[in-house]
XYZ file of C-alpha atoms in Angstrom:
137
model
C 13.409 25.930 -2.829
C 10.401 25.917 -4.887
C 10.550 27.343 -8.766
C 7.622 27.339 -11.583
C 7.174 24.499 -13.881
C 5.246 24.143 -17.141
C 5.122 20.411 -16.309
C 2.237 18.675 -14.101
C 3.728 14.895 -13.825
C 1.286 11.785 -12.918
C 1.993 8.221 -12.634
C -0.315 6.641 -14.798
C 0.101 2.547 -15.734
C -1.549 2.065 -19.320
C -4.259 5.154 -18.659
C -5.503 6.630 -22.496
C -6.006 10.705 -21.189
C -9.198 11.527 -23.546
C -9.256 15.439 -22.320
C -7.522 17.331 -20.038
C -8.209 21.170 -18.691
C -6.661 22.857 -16.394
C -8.065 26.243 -14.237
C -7.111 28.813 -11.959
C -8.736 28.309 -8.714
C -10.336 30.458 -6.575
C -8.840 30.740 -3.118
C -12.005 28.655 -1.492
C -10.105 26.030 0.928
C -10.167 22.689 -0.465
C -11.835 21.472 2.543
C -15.504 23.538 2.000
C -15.672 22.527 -2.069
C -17.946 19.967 -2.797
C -17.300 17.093 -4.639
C -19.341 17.642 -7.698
C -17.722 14.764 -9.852
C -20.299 12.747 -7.410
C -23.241 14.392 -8.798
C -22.361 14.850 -12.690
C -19.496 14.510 -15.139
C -17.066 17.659 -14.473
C -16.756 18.798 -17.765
C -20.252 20.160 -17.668
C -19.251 22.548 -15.523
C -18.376 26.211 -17.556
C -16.241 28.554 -16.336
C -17.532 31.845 -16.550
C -13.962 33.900 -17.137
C -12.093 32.456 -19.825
C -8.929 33.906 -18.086
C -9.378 31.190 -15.530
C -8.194 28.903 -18.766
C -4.725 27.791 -18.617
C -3.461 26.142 -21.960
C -1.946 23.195 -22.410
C 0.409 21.658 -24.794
C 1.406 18.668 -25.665
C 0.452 15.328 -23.194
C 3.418 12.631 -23.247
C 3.768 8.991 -21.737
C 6.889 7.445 -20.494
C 5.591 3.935 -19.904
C 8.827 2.846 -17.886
C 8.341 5.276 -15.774
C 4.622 5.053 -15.226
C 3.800 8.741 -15.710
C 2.016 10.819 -18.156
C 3.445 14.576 -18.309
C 0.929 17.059 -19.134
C 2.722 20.732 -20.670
C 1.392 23.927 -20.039
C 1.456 27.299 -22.146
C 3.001 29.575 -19.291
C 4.984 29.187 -16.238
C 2.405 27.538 -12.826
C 4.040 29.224 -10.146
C 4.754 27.287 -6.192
C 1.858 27.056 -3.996
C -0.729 28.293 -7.324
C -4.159 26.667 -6.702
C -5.182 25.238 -9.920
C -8.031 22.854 -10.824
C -6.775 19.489 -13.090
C -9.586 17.994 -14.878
C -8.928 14.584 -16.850
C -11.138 12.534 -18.965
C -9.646 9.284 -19.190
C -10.280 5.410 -20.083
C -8.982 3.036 -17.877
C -9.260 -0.974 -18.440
C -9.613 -3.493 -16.193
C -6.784 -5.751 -14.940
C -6.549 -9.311 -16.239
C -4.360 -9.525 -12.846
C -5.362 -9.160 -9.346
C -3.933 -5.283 -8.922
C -5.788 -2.387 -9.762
C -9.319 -2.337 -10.753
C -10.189 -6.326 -11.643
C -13.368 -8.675 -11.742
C -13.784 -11.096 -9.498
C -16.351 -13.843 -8.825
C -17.564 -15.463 -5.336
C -20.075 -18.235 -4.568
C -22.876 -16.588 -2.252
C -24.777 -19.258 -0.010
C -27.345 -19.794 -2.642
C -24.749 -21.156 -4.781
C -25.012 -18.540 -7.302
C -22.280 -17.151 -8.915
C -21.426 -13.248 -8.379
C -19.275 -10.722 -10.386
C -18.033 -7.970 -8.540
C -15.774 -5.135 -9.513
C -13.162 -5.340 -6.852
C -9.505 -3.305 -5.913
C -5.885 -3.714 -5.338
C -3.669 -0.723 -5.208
C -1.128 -1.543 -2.979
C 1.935 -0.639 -3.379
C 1.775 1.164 -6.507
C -1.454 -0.242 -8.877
C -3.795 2.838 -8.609
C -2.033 4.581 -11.041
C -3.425 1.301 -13.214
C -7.519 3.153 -12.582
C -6.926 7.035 -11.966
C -4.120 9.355 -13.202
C -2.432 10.138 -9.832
C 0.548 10.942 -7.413
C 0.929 7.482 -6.667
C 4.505 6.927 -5.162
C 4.157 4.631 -1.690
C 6.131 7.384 0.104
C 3.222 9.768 -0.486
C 0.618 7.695 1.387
């Protein structure tokens, strides 16, 4: 059975979290928002109640476990809609997993970086804060 948690859990793999909010969200289906993080950075966006705010505490890595635990003031209850919104720095891998640079010849000979990806089976969490466990996929 589901209970209430003051704990929202992510796997994260060497992620710095620069700000994090967190909202009450209207009962709009996820399916009709639009993606706005397309069009400018999220935290431009106001809210206009400021009891849509829900507080957080304290953010915490475990860097065995890959996660970064964010605490909240009072109790999210199961099947709450909330909004998560995370400013965050991410670096690029010196491996070939998560986000990387890579170089290829084109047929003029010249020499092209490209940003490039590898998150298989668990190396997203290296780019984005996320539920990254390969049985959620």
């Amino acid at each position: 059975s589901l209970s209430y948690s003051r704990k929202i859990i992510l796997h994260q793999n060497g992620l710095k979290i620069i700000r994090a909010e967190l909202f009450y969200t209207d009962d709009q289906p996820l399916n009709e928002k639009k993606a706005e993080f397309l069009e400018k950075d999220l935290f431009e966006k106001e809210y206009e109640d400021s009891k849509s705010k829900i507080e957080l505490g304290n953010i915490s890595y475990d860097n065995d476990a890959q996660t970064v635990t964010l605490l909240t003031q009072i109790d999210l209850q199961p099947n709450q809609r909330i909004t998560l919104r995370l400013r965050y720095r991410a670096e690029y891998s010196k491996k070939l997993d998560g986000l990387y640079k890579a170089v290829y010849t084109n047929s003029k000979k010249e020499k092209i970086m490209i940003a490039s990806t590898q998150f298989e089976p668990t190396s997203a969490r290296k780019v984005f804060p996320c539920f990254d466990e390969p049985s959620f996929k």
